[in-house]
Short mmCIF file of C-alpha atoms and ligand atoms in Angstrom, two decimals:
data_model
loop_
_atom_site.label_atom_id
_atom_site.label_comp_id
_atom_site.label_asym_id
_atom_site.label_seq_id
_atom_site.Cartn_x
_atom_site.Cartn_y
_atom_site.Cartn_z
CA UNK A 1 5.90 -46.15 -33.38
CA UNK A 2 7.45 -49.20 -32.25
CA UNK A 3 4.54 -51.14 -31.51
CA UNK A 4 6.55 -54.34 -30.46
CA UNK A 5 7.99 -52.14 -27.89
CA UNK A 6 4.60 -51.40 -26.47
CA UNK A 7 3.21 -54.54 -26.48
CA UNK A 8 6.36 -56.01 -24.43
CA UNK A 9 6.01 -53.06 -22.19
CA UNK A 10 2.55 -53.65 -20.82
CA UNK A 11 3.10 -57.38 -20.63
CA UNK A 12 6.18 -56.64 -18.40
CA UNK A 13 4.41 -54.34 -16.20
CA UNK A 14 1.76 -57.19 -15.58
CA UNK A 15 5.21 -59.58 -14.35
CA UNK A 16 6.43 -56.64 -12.51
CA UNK A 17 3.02 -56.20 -10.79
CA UNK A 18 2.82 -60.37 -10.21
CA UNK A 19 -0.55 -60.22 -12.45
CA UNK A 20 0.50 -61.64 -15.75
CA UNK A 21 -2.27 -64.16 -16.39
CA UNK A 22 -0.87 -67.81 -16.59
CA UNK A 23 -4.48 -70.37 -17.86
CA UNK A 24 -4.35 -73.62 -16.65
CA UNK A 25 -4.69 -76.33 -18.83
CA UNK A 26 -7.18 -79.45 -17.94
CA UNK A 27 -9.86 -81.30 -18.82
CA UNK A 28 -12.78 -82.26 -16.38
CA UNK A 29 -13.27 -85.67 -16.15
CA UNK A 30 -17.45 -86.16 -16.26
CA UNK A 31 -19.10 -88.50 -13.90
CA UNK A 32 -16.01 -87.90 -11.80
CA UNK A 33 -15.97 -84.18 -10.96
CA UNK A 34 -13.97 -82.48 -9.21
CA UNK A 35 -11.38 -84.74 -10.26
CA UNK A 36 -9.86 -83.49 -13.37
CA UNK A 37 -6.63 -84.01 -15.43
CA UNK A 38 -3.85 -81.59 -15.27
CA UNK A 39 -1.63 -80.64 -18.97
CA UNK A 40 0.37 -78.26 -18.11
CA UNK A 41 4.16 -78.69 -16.68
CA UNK A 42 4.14 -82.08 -16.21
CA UNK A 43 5.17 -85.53 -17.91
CA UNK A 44 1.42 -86.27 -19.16
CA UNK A 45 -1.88 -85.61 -17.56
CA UNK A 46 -2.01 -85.08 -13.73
CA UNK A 47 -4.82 -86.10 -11.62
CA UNK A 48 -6.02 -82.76 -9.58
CA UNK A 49 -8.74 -81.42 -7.43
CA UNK A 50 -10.75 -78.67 -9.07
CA UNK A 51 -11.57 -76.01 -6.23
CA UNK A 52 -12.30 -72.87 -7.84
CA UNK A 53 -14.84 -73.71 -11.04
CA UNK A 54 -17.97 -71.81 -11.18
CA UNK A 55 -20.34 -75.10 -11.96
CA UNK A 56 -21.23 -74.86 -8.45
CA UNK A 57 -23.70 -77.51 -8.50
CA UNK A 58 -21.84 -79.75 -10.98
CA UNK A 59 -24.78 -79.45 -13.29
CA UNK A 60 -22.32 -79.12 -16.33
CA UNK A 61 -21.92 -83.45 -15.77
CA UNK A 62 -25.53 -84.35 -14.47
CA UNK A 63 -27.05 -86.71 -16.70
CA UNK A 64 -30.12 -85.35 -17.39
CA UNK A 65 -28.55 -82.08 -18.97
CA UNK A 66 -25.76 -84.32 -20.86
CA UNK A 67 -28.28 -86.72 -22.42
CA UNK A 68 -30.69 -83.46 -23.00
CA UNK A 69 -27.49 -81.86 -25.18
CA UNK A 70 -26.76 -85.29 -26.80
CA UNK A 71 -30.22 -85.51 -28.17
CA UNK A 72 -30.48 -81.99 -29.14
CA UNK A 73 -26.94 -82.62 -31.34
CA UNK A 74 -28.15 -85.69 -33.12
CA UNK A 75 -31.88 -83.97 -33.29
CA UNK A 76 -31.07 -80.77 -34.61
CA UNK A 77 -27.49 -80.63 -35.32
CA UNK A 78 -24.64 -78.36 -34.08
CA UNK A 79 -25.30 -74.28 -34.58
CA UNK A 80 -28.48 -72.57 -34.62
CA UNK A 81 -27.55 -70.85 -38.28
CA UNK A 82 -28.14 -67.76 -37.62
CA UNK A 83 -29.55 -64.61 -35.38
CA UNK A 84 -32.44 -64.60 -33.47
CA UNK A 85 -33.88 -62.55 -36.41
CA UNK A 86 -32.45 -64.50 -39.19
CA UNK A 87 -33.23 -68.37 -38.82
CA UNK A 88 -31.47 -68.85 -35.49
CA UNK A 89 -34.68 -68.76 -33.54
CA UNK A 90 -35.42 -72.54 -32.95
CA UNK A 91 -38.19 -73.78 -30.89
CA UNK A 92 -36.04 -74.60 -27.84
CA UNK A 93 -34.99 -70.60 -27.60
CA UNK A 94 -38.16 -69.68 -27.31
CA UNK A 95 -39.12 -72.54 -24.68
CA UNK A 96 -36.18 -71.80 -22.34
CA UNK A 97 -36.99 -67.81 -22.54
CA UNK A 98 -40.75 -69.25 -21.48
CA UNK A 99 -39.03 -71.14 -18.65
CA UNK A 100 -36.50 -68.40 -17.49
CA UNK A 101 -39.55 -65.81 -17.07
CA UNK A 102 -41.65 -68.40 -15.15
CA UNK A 103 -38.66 -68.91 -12.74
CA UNK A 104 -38.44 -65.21 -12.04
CA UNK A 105 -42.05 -64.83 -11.82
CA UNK A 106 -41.56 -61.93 -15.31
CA UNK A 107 -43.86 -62.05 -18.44
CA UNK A 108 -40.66 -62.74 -20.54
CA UNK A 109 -37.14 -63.57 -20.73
CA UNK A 110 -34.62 -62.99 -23.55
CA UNK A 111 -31.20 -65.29 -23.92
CA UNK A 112 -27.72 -63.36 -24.78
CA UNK A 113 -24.47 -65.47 -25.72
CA UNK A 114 -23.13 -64.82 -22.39
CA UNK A 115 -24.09 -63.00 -18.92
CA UNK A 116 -21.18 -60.46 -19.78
CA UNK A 117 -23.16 -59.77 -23.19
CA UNK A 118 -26.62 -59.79 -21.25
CA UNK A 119 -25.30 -57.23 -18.64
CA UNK A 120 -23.87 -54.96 -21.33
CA UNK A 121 -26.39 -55.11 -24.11
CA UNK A 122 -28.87 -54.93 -21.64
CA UNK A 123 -27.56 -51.32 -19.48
CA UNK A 124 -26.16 -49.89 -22.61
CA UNK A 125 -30.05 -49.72 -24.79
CA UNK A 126 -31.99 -49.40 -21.31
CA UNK A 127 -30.19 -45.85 -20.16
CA UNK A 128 -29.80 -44.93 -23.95
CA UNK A 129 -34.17 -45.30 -23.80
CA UNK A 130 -34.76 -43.10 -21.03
CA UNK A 131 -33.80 -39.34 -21.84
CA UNK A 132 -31.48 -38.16 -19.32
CA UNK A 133 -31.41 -41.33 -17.62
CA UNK A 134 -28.43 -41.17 -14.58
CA UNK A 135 -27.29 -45.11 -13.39
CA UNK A 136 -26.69 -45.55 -10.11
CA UNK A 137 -24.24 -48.39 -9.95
CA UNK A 138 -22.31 -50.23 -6.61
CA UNK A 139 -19.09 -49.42 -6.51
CA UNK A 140 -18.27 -53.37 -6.91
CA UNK A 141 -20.38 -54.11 -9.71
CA UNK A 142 -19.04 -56.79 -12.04
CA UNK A 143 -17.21 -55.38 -15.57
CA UNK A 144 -19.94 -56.48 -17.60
CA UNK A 145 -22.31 -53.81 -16.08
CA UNK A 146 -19.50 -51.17 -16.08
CA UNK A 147 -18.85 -51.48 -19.79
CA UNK A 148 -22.89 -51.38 -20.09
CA UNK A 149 -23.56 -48.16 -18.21
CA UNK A 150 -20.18 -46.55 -19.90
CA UNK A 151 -21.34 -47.71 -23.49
CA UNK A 152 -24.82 -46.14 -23.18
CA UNK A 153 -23.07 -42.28 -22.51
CA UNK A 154 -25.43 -41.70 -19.80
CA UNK A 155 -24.09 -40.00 -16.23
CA UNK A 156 -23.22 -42.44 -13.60
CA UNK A 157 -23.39 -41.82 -9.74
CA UNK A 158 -21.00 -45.11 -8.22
CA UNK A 159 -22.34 -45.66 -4.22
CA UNK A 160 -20.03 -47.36 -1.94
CA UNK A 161 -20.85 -51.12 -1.58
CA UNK A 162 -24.19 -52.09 -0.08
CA UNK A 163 -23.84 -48.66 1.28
CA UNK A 164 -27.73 -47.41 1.16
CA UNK A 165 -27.25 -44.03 2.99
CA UNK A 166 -25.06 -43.30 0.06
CA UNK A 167 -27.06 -44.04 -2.86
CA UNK A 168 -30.21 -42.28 -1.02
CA UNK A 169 -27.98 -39.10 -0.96
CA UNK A 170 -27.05 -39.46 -4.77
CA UNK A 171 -30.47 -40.81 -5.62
CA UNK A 172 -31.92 -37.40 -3.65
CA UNK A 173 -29.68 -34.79 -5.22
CA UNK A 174 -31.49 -35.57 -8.81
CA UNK A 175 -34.49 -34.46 -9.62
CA UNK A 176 -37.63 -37.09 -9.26
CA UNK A 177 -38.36 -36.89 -12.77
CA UNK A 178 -34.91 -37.65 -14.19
CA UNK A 179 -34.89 -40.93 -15.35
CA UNK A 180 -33.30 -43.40 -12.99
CA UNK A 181 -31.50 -46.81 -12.69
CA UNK A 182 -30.19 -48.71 -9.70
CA UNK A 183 -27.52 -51.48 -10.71
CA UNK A 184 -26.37 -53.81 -8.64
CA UNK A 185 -25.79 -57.64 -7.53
CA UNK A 186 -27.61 -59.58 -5.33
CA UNK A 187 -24.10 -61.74 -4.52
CA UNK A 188 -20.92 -60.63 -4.52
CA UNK A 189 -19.03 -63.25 -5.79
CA UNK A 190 -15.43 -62.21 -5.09
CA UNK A 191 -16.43 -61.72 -1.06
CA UNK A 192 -19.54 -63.87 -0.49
CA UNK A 193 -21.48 -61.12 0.80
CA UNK A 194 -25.51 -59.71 -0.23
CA UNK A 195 -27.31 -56.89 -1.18
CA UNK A 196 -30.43 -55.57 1.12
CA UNK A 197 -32.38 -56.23 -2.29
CA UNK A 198 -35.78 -54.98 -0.11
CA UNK A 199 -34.21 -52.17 1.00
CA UNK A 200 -32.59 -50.83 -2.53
CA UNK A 201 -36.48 -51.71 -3.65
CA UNK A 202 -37.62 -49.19 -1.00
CA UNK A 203 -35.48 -46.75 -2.00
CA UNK A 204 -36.27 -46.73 -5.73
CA UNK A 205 -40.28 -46.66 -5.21
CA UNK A 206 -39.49 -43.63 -3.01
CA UNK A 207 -37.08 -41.98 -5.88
CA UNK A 208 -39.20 -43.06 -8.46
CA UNK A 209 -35.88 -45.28 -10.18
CA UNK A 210 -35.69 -48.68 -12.19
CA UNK A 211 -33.80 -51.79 -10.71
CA UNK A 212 -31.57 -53.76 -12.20
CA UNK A 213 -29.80 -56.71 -10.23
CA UNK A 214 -27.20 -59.23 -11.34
CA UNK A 215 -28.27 -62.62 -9.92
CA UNK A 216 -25.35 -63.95 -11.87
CA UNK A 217 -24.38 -65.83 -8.64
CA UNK A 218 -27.05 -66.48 -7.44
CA UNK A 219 -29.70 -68.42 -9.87
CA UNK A 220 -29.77 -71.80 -9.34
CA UNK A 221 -28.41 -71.67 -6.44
CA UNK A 222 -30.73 -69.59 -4.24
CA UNK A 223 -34.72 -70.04 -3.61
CA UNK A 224 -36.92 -72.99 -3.90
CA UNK A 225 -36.69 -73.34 -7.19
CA UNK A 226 -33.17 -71.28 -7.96
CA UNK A 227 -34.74 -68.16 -8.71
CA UNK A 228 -31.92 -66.50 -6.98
CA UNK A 229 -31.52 -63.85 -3.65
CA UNK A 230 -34.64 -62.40 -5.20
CA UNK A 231 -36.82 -65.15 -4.61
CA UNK A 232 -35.21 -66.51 -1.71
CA UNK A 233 -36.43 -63.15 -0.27
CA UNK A 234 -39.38 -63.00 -1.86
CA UNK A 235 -38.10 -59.59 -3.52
CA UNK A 236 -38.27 -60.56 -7.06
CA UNK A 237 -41.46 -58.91 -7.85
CA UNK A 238 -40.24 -55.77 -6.85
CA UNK A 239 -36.91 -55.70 -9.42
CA UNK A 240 -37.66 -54.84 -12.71
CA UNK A 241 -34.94 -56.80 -14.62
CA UNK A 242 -33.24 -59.61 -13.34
CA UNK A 243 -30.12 -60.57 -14.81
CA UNK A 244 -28.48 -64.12 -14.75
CA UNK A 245 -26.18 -66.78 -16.47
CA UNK A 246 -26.51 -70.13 -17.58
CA UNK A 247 -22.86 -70.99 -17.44
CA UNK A 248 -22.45 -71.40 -13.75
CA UNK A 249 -25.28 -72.85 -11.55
CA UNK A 250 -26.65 -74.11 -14.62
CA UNK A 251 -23.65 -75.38 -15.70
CA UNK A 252 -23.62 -74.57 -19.65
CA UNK A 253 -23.13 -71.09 -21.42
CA UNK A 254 -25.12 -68.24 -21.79
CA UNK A 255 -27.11 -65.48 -20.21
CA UNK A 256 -30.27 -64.12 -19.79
CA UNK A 257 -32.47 -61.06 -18.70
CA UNK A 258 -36.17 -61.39 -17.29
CA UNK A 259 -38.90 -58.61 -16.82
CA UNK A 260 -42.13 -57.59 -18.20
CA UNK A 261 -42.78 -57.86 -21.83
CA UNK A 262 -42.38 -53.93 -23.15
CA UNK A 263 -38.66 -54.39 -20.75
CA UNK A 264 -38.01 -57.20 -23.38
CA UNK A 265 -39.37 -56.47 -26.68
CA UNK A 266 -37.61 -53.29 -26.28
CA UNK A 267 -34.05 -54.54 -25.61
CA UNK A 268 -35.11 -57.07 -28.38
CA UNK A 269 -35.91 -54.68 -31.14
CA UNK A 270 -32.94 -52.47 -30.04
CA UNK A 271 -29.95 -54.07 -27.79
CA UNK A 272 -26.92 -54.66 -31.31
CA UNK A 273 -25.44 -57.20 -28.50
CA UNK A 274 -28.76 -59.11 -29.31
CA UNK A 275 -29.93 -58.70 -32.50
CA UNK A 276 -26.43 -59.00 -34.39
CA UNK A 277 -24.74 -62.19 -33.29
CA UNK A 278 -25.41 -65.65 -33.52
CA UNK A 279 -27.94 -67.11 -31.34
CA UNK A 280 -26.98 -69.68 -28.62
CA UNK A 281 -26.46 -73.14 -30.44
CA UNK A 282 -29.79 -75.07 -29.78
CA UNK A 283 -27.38 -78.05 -28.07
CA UNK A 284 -26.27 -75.72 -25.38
CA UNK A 285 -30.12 -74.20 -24.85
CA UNK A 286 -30.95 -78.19 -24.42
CA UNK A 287 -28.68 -78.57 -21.65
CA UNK A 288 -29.69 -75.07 -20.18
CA UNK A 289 -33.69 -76.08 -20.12
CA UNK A 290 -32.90 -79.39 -18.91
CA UNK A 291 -30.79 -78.11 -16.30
CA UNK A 292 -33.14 -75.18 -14.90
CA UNK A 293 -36.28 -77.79 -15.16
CA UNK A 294 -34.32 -80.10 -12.79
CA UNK A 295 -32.83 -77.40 -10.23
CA UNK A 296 -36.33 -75.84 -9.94
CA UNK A 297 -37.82 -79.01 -8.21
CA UNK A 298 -34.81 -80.08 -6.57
CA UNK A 299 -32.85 -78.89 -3.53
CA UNK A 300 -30.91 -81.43 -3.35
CA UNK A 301 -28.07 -80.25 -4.98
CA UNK A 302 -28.57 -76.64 -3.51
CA UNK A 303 -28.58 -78.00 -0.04
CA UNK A 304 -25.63 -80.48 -0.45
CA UNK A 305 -23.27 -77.22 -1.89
CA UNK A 306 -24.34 -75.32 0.71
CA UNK A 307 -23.09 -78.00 3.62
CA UNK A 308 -20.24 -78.13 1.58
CA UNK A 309 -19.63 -74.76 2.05
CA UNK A 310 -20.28 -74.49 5.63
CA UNK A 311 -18.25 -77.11 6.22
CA UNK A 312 -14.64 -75.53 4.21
CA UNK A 313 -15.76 -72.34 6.58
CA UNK A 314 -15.25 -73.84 9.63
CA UNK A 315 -12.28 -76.41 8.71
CA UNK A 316 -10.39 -73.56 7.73
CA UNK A 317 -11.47 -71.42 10.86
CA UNK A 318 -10.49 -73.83 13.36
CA UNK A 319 -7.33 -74.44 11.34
CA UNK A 320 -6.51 -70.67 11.97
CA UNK A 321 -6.74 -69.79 8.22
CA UNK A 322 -7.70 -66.20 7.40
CA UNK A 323 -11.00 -66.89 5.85
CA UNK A 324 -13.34 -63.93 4.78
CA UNK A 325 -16.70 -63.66 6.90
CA UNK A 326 -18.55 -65.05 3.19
CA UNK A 327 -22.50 -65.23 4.22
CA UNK A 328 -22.70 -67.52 0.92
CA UNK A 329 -21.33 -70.08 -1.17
CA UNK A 330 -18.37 -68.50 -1.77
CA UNK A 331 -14.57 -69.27 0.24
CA UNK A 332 -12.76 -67.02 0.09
CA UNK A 333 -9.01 -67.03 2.12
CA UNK A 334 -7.56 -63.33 1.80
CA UNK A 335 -3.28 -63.60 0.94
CA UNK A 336 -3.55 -59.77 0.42
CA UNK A 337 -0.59 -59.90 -1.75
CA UNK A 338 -0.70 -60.79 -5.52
CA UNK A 339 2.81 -62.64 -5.19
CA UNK A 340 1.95 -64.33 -2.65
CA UNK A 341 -1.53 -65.63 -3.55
CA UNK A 342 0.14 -66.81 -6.88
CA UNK A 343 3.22 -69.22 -5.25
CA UNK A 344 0.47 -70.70 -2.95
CA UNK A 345 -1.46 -71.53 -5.85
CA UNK A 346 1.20 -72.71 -7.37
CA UNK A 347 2.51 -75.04 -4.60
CA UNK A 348 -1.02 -76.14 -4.24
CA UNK A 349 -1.05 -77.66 -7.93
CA UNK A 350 2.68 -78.81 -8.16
CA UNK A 351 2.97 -80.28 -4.33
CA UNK A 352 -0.93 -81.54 -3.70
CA UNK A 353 -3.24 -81.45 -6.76
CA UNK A 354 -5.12 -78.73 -5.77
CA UNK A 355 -6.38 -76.65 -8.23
CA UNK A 356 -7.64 -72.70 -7.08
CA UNK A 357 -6.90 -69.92 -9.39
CA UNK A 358 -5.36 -66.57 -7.25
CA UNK A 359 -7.90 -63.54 -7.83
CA UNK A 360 -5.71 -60.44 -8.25
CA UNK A 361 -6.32 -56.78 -9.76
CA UNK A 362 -8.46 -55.97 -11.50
CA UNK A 363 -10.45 -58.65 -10.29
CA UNK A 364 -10.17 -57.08 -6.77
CA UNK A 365 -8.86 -54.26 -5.22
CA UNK A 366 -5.33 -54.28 -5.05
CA UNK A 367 -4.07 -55.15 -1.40
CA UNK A 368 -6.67 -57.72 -1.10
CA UNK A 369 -5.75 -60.49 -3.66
CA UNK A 370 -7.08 -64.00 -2.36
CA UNK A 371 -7.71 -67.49 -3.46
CA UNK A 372 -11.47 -67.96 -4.23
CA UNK A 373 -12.69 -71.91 -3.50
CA UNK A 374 -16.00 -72.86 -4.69
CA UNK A 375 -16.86 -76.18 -2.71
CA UNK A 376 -19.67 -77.67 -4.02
CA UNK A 377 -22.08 -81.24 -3.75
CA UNK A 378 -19.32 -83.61 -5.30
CA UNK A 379 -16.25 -81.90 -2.54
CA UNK A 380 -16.37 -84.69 0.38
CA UNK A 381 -14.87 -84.03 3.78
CA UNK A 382 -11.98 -85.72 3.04
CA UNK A 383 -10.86 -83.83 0.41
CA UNK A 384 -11.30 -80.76 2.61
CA UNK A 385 -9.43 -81.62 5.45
CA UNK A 386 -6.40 -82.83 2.33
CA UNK A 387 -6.74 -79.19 1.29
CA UNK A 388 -6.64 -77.56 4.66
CA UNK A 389 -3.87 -79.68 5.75
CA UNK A 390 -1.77 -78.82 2.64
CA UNK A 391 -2.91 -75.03 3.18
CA UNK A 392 -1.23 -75.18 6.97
CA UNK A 393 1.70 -76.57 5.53
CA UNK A 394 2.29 -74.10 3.20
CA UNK A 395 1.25 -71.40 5.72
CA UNK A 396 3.97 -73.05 7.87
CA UNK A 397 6.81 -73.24 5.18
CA UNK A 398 5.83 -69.23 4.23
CA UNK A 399 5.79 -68.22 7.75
CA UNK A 400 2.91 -66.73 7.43
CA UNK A 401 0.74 -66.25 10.47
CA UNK A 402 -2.45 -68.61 11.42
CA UNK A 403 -4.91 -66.88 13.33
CA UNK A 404 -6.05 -68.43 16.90
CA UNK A 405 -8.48 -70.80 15.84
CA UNK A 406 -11.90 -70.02 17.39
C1 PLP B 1 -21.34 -60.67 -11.36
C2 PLP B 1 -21.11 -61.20 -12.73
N1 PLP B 1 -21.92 -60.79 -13.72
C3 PLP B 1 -21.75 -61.25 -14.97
C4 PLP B 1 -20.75 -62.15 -15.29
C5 PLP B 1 -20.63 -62.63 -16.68
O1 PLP B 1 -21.31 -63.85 -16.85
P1 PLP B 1 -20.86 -64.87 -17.97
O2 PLP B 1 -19.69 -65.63 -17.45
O3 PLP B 1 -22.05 -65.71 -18.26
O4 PLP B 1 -20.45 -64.02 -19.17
C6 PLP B 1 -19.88 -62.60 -14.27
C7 PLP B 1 -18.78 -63.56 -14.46
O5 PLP B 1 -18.57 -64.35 -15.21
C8 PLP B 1 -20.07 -62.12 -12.96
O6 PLP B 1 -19.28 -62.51 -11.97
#
């Protein structure tokens, strides 16, 4: 075996498909996001726009959740020293669990390393509980939940997206007393769009199943106090585990799950993806509490991203600029082409500063490869109509086509 050989082989068919994976490298500048400094290619740093980071609300620079990590360094030190099990439960672990389950309205909470780990863990020991259990799973659900429900061996029944006649069909060829999950987001974060949360709800009381929704995207960032789609629609009560991270709205690291107590002590006592790794370091679980305790008595920051949003929507709309019909926070402009969507990223950063990363396969479907922007409270009008006039130019210069502007 020349394993050289098959190494260069897969990385060639990634250039040959125009997906080989190219990381920027920058550094935020705090106090001044989105403004950021750019390493890569050039002759020493170079100022750009950030468009496409998932610290929607900028919460990774406020100063409440920088001097809250600060003080937890210089209090406490650097690592938590261990598992949750093993010395790496410190006092502010168990006081941001108390806070994540009061912001979901669940007896508890339990923190993962990541949102990806939470999702995973979480599926994999849940279906591997129930005897039998089948996982009924959107057919967009994020990788995190796919590797979950695959790792746990149970059957799987995929429904198409947001599609509810289809997963009553699947959920009504099993029989009532097989064990059943539904898994599935509450935003889709790669098209902006929502799940009928109330309706999925319905379905499971009437099939007897579990749900499990990724608010991944949405906590934070949704409710009146960030509790997500769920609370915004008064749903939450009727989910049984809500999923979520800490390193986007909340602008840190980490992930969580919230439900009632036997939900968590049993993904506690058996979940490996919790009980044999590290626990969070107690700075970052500083900056998490600090952040969640502001966002769930203000809207200001919710409300400003939101405007923000809006307000790239329509600039790019009346510019003719084929962006998706997102219902949320989300922006994103369909290229359809993973070429394509990589030299206007490219042009964006060399020719105007402008930082957005090109989503291609396996990200999404092939065929509908986009650039994803994120707008959020520190993006001022200005800056959008810079970026839309730099998109039109490009457009032009490609000869690609601009819709009629509405
Ligand atoms: C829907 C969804 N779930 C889970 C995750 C994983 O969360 P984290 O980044 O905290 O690992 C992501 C992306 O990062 C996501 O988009």
């Amino acid at each position: 075996m020349n394993y050289g050989q098959v190494f260069d082989e897969a990385i060639g068919r990634l250039h040959k498909e125009g997906r080989y994976r190219v990381f920027i490298d920058i550094m935020r500048n705090k106090g001044a996001y989105p403004n950021a400094r750019c390493f890569h290619g050039h002759n020493g740093p170079k100022p750009i726009t950030v468009w496409c980071s998932n610290d929607y609300l900028a919460m990774g620079q406020h100063p409440k959740v920088i001097e809250a990590m600060e003080n937890a360094l210089h209090d406490v030190g650097a690592g938590s020293g261990g598992t949750r099990n093993i010395g790496g439960n410190t006092h502010l672990h168990v006081e941001l669990e108390r806070e994540l389950a009061d912001l979901h309205g669940k007896e508890g909470a339990l923190l993962f390393t990541s949102g990806y780990v939470s999702n995973d863990a979480t599926l994999s020991t849940l279906a591997k509980l129930l005897p039998g259990c089948v996982i009924f799973s959107d057919e967009l659900n994020h990788a995190s939940m796919i590797a979950g429900i695959r790792n746990s061996g149970c059957e799987k029944r995929v429904f198409r997206h947001n599609d509810l006649e289809h997963l009553e069909q699947l959920l009504a060829a099993e029989d009532f007393d097989t064990p059943k999950v539904i898994a599935f987001e509450s935003v889709y974060s790669m098209d902006g769009d929502v799940a009928p949360i109330h309706a999925i709800c319905d379905l499971a009381e009437k099939y007897n199943a579990l749900t499990y929704i990724d608010e991944v995207h949405a906590v934070g960032m949704y409710g009146e106090h960030g509790g997500g789609i769920s609370e915004r629609d008064e749903a939450a009560h009727r989910i049984d585990i809500i999923e979520g991270t800490l390193g986007k709205a909340f602008g840190v690291m980490g992930g969580y799950i919230a439900a009632d107590t036997r939900v968590i002590d049993c993904i506690r006592s058996y979940a490996p993806g919790f009980i044999f790794t590290t626990s969070l370091s107690p700075v970052l679980v500083a900056g998490v509490l600090a952040a969640v305790k502001h966002l769930k008595s203000s809207n200001e920051e919710r409300d400003a991203q939101q405007a923000a949003a809006a307000l790239l929507k329509e600039k790019m709309r009346k510019a003719g600029l084929p962006v998706m019909p997102s219902v949320t926070h989300i922006v994103p402009l369909m290229i359809g082409d993973p070429v394509r969507a990589k030299q206007i990223s490219d042009i964006l950063l060399a020719e105007y500063g402008v930082y957005v990363q090109p989503i291609n396969f396996p990200t999404v479907p092939r065929g509908t490869e986009r650039l994803r922007f994120t707008p959020g409270p520190a993006h001022t009008a200005e800056m959008m109509d810079e970026l839309v006039t730099a998109l039109v130019e490009i457009w032009d210069r490609m000869e690609l086509e601009l819709r009629k502007a509405a």
